[in-house]
Coordinates of C-alpha atoms and ligand atoms in Angstrom, one line a residue:
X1 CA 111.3 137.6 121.7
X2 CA 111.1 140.4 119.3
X3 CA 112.3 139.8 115.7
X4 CA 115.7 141.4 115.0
X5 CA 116.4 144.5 112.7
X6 CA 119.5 143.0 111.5
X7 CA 120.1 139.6 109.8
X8 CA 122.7 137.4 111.7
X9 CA 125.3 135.4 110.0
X10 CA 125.1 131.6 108.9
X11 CA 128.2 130.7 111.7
X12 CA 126.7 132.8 114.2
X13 CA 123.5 130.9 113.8
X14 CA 124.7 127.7 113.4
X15 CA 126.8 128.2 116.7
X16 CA 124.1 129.0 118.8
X17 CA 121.4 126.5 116.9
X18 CA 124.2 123.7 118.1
X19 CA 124.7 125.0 121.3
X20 CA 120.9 125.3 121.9
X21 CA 119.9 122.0 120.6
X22 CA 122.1 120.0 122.7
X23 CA 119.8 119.7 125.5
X24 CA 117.6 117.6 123.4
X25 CA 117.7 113.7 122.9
X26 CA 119.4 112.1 119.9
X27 CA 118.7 108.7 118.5
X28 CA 122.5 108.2 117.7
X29 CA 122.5 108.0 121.8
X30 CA 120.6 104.8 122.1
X31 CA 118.6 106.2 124.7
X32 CA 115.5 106.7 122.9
X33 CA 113.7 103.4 123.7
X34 CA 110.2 104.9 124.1
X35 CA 109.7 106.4 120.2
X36 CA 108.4 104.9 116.7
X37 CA 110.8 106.8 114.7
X38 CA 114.2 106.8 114.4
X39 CA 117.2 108.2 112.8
X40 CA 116.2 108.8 108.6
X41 CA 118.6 106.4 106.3
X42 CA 121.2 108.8 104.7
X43 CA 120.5 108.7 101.4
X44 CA 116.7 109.3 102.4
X45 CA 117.8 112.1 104.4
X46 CA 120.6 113.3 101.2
X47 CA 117.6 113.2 99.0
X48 CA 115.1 115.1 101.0
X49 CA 117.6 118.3 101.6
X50 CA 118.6 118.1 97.9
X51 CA 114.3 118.5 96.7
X52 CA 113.5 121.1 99.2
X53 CA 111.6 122.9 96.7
X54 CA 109.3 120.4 95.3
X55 CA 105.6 121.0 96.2
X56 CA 103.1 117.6 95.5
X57 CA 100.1 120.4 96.5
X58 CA 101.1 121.7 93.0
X59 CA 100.8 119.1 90.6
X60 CA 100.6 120.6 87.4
X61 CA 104.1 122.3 88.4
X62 CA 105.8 119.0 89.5
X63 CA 104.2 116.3 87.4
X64 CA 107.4 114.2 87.5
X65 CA 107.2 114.3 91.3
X66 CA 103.8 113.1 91.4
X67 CA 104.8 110.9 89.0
X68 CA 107.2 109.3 92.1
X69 CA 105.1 110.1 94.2
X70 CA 102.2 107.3 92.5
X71 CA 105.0 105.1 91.8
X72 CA 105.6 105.0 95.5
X73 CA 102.4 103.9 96.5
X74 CA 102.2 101.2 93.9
X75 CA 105.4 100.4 96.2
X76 CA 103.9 100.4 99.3
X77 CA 100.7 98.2 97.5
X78 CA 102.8 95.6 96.1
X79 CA 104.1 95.2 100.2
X80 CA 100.8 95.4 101.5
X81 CA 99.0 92.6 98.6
X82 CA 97.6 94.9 95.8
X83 CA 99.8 96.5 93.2
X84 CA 96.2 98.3 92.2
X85 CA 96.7 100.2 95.3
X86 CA 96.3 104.2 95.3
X87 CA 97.2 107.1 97.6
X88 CA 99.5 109.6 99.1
X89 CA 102.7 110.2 100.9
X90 CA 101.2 112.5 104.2
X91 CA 102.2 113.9 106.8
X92 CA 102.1 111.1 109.2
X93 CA 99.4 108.7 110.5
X94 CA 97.4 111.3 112.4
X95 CA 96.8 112.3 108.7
X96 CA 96.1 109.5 106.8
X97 CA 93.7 108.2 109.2
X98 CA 92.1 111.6 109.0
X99 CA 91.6 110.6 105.3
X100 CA 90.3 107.3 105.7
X101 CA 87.7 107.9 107.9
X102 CA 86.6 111.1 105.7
X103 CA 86.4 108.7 103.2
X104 CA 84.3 106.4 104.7
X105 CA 82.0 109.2 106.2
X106 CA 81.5 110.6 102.2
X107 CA 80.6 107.0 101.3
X108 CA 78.2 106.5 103.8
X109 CA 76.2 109.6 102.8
X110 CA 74.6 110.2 105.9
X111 CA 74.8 112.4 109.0
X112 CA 75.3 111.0 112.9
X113 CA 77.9 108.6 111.9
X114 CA 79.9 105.8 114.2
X115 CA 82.8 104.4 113.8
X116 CA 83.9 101.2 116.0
X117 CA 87.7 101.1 116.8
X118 CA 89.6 98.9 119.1
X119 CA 89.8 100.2 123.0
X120 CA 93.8 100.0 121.9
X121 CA 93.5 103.1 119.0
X122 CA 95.3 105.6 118.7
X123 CA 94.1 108.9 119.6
X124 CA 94.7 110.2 116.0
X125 CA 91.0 108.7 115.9
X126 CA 89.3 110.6 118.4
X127 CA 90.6 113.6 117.0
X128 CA 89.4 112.4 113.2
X129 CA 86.3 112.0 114.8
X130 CA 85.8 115.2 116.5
X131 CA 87.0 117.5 112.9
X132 CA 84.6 115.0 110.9
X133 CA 81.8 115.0 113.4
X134 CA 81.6 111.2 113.8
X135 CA 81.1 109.4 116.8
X136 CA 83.7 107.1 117.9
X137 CA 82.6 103.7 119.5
X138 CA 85.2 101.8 121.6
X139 CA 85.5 97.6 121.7
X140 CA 86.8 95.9 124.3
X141 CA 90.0 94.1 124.0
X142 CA 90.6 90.3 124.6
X143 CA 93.1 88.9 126.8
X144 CA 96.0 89.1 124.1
X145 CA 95.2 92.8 123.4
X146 CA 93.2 92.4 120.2
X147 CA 90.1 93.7 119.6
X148 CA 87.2 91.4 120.6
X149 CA 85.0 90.8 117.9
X150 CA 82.4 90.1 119.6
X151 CA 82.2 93.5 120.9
X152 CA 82.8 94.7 118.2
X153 CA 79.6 93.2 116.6
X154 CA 78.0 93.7 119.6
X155 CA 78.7 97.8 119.1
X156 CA 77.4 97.9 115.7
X157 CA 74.0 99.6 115.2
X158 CA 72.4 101.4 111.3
X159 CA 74.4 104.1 112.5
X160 CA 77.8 102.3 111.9
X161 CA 79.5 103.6 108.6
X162 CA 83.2 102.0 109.3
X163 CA 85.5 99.6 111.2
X164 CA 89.0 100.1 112.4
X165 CA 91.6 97.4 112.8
X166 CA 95.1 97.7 114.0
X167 CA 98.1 96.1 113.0
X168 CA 100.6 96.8 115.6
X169 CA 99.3 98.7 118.5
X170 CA 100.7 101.6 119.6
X171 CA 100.7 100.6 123.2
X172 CA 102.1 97.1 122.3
X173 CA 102.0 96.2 118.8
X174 CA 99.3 93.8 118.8
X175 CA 98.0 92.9 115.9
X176 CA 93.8 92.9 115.6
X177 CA 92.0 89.8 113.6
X178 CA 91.4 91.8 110.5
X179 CA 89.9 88.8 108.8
X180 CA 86.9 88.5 111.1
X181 CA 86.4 92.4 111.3
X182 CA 86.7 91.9 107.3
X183 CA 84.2 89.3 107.2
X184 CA 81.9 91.6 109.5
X185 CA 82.6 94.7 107.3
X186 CA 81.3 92.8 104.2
X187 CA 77.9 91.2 105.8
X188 CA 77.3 94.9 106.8
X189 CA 78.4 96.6 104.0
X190 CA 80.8 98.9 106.1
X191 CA 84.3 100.5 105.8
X192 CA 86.9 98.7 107.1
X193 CA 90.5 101.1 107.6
X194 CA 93.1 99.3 109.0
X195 CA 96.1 101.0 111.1
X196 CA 99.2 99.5 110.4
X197 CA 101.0 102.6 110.7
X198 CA 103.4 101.4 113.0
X199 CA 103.2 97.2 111.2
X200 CA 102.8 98.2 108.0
X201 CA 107.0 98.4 107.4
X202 CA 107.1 95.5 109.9
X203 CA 104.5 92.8 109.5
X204 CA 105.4 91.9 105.8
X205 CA 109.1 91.5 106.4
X206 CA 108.4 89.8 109.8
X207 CA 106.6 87.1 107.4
X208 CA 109.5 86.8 105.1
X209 CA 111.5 85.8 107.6
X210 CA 109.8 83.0 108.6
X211 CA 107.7 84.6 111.7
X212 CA 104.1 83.5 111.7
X213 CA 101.9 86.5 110.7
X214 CA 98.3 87.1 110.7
X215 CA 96.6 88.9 107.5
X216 CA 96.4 92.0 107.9
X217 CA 96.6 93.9 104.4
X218 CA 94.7 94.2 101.4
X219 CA 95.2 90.2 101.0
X220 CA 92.0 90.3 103.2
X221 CA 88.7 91.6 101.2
X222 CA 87.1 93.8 103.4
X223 CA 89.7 96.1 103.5
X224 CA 89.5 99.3 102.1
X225 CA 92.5 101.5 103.3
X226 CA 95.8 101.3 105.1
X227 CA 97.4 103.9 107.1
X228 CA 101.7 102.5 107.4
X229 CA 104.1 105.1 107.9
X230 CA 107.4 105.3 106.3
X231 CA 108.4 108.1 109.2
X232 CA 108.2 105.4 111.5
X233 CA 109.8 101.5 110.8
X234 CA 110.3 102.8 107.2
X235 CA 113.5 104.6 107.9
X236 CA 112.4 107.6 105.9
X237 CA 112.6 111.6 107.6
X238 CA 109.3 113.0 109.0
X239 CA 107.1 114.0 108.0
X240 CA 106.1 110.7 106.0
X241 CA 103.2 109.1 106.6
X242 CA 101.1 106.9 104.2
X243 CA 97.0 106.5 103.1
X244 CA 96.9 103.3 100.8
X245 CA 93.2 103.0 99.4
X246 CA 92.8 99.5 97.9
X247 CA 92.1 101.0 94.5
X248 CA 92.0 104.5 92.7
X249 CA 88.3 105.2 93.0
X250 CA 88.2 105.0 96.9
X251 CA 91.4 107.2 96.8
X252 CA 89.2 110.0 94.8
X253 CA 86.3 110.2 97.7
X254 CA 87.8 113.2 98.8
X255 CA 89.5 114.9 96.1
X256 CA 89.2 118.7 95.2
X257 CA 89.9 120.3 92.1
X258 CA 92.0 123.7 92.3
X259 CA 91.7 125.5 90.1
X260 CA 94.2 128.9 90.5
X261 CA 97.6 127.1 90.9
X262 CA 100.3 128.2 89.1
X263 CA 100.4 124.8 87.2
X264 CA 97.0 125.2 85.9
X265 CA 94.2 123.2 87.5
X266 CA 94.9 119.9 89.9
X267 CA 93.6 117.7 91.9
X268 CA 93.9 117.3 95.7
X269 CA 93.2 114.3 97.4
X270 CA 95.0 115.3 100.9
X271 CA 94.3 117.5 104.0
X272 CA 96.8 119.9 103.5
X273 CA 97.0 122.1 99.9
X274 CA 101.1 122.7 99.7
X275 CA 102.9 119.5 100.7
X276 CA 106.5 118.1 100.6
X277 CA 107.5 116.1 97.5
X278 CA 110.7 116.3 99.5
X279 CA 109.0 113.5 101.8
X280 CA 108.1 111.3 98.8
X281 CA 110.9 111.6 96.7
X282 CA 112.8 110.1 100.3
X283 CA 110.4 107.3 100.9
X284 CA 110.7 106.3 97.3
X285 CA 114.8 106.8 97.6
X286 CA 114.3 104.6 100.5
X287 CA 112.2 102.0 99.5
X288 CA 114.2 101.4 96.0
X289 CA 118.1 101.8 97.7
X290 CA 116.8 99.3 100.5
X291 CA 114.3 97.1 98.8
X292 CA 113.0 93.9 100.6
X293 CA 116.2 92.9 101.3
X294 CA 117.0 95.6 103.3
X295 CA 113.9 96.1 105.1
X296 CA 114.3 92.4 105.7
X297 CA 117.6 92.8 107.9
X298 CA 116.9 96.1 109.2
X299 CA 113.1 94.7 110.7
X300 CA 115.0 91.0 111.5
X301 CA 117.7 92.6 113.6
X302 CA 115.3 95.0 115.4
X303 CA 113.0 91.8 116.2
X304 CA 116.1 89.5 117.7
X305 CA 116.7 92.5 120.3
X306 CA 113.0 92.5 121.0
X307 CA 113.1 88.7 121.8
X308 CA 116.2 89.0 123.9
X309 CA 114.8 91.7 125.8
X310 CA 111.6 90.4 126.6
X311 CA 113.5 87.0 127.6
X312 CA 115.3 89.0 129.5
X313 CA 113.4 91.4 131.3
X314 CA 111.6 88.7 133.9
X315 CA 114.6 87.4 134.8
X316 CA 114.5 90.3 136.7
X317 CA 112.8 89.5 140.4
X318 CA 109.1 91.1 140.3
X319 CA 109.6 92.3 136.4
X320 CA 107.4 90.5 133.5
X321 CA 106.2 91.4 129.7
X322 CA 102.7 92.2 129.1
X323 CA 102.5 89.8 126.1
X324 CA 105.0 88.3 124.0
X325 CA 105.8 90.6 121.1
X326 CA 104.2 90.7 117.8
X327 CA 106.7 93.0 116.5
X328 CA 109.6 95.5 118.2
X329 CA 107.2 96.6 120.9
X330 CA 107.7 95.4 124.5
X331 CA 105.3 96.2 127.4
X332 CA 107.2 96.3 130.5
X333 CA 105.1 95.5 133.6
X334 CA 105.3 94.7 137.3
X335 CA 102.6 93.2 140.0
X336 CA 105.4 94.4 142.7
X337 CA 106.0 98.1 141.9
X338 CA 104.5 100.6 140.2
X339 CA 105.3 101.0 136.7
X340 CA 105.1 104.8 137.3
X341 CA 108.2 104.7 139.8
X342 CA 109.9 102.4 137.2
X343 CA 109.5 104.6 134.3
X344 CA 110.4 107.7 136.7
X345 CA 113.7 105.9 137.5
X346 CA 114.3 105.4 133.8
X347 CA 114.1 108.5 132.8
X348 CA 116.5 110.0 135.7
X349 CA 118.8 107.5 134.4
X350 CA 118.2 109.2 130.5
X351 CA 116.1 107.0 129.2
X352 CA 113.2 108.1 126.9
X353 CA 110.4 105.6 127.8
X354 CA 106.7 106.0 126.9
X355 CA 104.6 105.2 129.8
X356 CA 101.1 103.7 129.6
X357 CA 98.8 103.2 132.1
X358 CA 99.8 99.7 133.0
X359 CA 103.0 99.3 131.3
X360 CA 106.3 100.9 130.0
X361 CA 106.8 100.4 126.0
X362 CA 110.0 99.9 124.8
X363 CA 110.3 100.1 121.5
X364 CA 113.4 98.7 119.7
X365 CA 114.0 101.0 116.9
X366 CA 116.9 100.5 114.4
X367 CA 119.2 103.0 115.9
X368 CA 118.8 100.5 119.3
X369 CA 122.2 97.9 119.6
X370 CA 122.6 95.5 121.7
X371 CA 125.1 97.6 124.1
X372 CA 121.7 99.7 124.8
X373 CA 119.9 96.8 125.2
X374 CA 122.6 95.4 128.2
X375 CA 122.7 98.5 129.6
X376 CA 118.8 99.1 130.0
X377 CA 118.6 95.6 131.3
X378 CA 121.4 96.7 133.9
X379 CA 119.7 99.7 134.5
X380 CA 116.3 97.7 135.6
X381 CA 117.9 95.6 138.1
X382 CA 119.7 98.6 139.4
X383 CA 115.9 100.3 140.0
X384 CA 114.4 96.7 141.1
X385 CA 117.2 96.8 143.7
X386 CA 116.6 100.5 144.5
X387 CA 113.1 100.1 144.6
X388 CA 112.9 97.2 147.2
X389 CA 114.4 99.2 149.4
Ligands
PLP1 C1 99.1 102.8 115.4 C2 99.3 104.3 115.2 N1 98.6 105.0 114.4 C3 98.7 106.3 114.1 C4 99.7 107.0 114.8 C5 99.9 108.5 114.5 O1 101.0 108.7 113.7 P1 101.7 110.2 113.6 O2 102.2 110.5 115.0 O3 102.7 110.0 112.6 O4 100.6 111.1 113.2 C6 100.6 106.3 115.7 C7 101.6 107.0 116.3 O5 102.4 106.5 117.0 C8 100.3 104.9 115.9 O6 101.1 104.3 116.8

């Protein structure tokens, strides 16, 4: 489409932008049962309109921002174990493990670098590993989904510069043993990054409910760095992901200084140059107007509907769960039909389900009630039904 001579009015636009966008899903429908994110908290999403303008690439021009912006991640360090913590607000996971594993790669001063990740990463890593040139090694998983250790030891050559744990998988949202990889990381002096994008707004508040939760954070030594995502279980508008280095020397591995910027020189420590202290001035908004408290009920509520749907679900003839739930993740699975037909009949019924090879996630977000929960439950049986014929 060519670009128009003439400017066209606000209610012109807006008309057409509402008419156009219609056709897209909305989380306020309920429908959206395959997705980590979810509808921003208002006042997040009041804050982050309201600070457009604010640019965190700029420092020298926005001190007060980056001022929020460091006060943020000594947030986000006092929920993952370590007030001393250091980093940025990003642009989402994909990001922030892009940092980490730069980091580890300038640490290890050397060229032909692995890194071993659970079979179960996310593919942010692969592509990490193809910009940095790294290799990536995959472990095997155990029966529960974790990473094997064994393997994982077994993969590890004088080429290995850094380990990867997750804490909640983005197939299931299993959570790795971070302790043992720790342990390996610090009898071979290697990097150990932890993914808790997903966890990292889940896992803490799981454990002060009550549910029993493995270590995962900087509680553990080995760990260096923590990818959690405030776009995601943190109720905060995208983009928002988050690098946590365990102190503020590891956060300076890869940090530039510019020197031409309109606020006189700064440092960089992030992919991108220009970058939204819109997004950090909402995850701190969000972080301080909900507090533990909030997080508490928001991640509690999302975790009962997770229980009662993966109670649920094999109460439906030739329908079972994958594993029990670490978190708001279900895996959906079948030895009767093919998950492929299920998911297919799910989303001509509008559902928004993410389909893995051997299972369908659901994902119960906090825009999820119960009503969607009934009615996907209803809607299985209906396709079980269908599907035997
Ligand atoms: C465990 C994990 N890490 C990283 C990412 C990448 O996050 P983003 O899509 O925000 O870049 C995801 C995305 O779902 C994820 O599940």
């Amino acid at each position: 489409m060519k670009m128009q001579v003439k400017g066209l009015p606000e209610k012109t636009l807006l008309r057409e932008l509402e008419s156009r966008l219609k056709g897209d899903f909305s989380f306020n429908s309920g429908r959206i049962v395959g997705s980590m994110c979810t509808n921003p908290h208002p006042l997040a999403r009041k804050m982050y309109a309201r600070f457009l303008d604010k640019n965190l690439g700029d420092s020298g021009l926005f001190p007060a921002v980056t001022a929020l912006e460091e006060e943020t991640l000594k947030m986000l360090g006092t929920v993952l174990s370590n007030p001393e913590a250091s980093g940025h607000i990003v642009t989402g996971g994909t990001e922030a493990n892009v940092l980490a594993l730069w980091t580890a790669r300038k640490l290890a001063k050397k060229t032909n670098c692995e890194v071993i990740v659970p079979a179960s990463a996310h593919c942010s890593f692969d592509k990490a590993a193809d910009l940095l040139g790294l290799k990536i090694v995959k472990a095997r998983l155990n029966d529960r989904f974790q990473v094997d250790v064994e393997s994982v030891k077994k993969a590890a050559t004088p080429k290995t510069i850094a380990l990867v744990g997750i804490a909640g998988t983005t197939a299931l949202g299993v959570v790795d043993p971070v302790d043992e990889l720790s342990e390996l990381a610090l009898e071979k002096n290697l990097y150990l990054h932890v993914d808790a994008a997903f966890g990292g707004f889940v896992l803490p508040f799981l454990k002060d409910l009550g549910y029993k939760v493995p270590d995962f954070d900087f509680a553990v030594p080995g760990v260096c760095s923590i990818t959690v995502d405030p776009h995601k279980m943190g109720l905060a508008p995208i983009p928002a992901g988050g690098i946590v280095f365990r102190n503020e020397s590891l956060r300076k591995v890869v940090s530039w200084d510019i020197p031409y910027l309109s606020g006189g020189e700064t440092e960089q420590a992030t992919l991108v140059g220009t970058r939204s202290g819109a997004s950090a001035i909402a995850v701190w908004t969000v972080m301080k107007h909900l507090g533990r408290e909030g997080y508490r009920k928001t991640v509690g509520k999302c975790m009962h509907l997770t229980v009662k749907l993966a109670e649920e679900i094999p109460k439906i003839r030739g329908l079972s769960v994958a594993t029990e739930p670490t978190m708001n993740i279900v895996g959906l699975k079948s030895d009767t039909f093919d998950v492929r037909r299920i998911a297919e009949e799910l989303r001509l019924r509008k559902w928004a389900i993410s389909l893995f090879p051997r299972h369908i996630r659901i994902v119960i977000m906090p825009h999820v009630q119960e009503k969607h929960v009934e009615e996907l439950l209803q809607d299985l049986s209906k396709i079980v039904d269908k599907l035997r014929g």
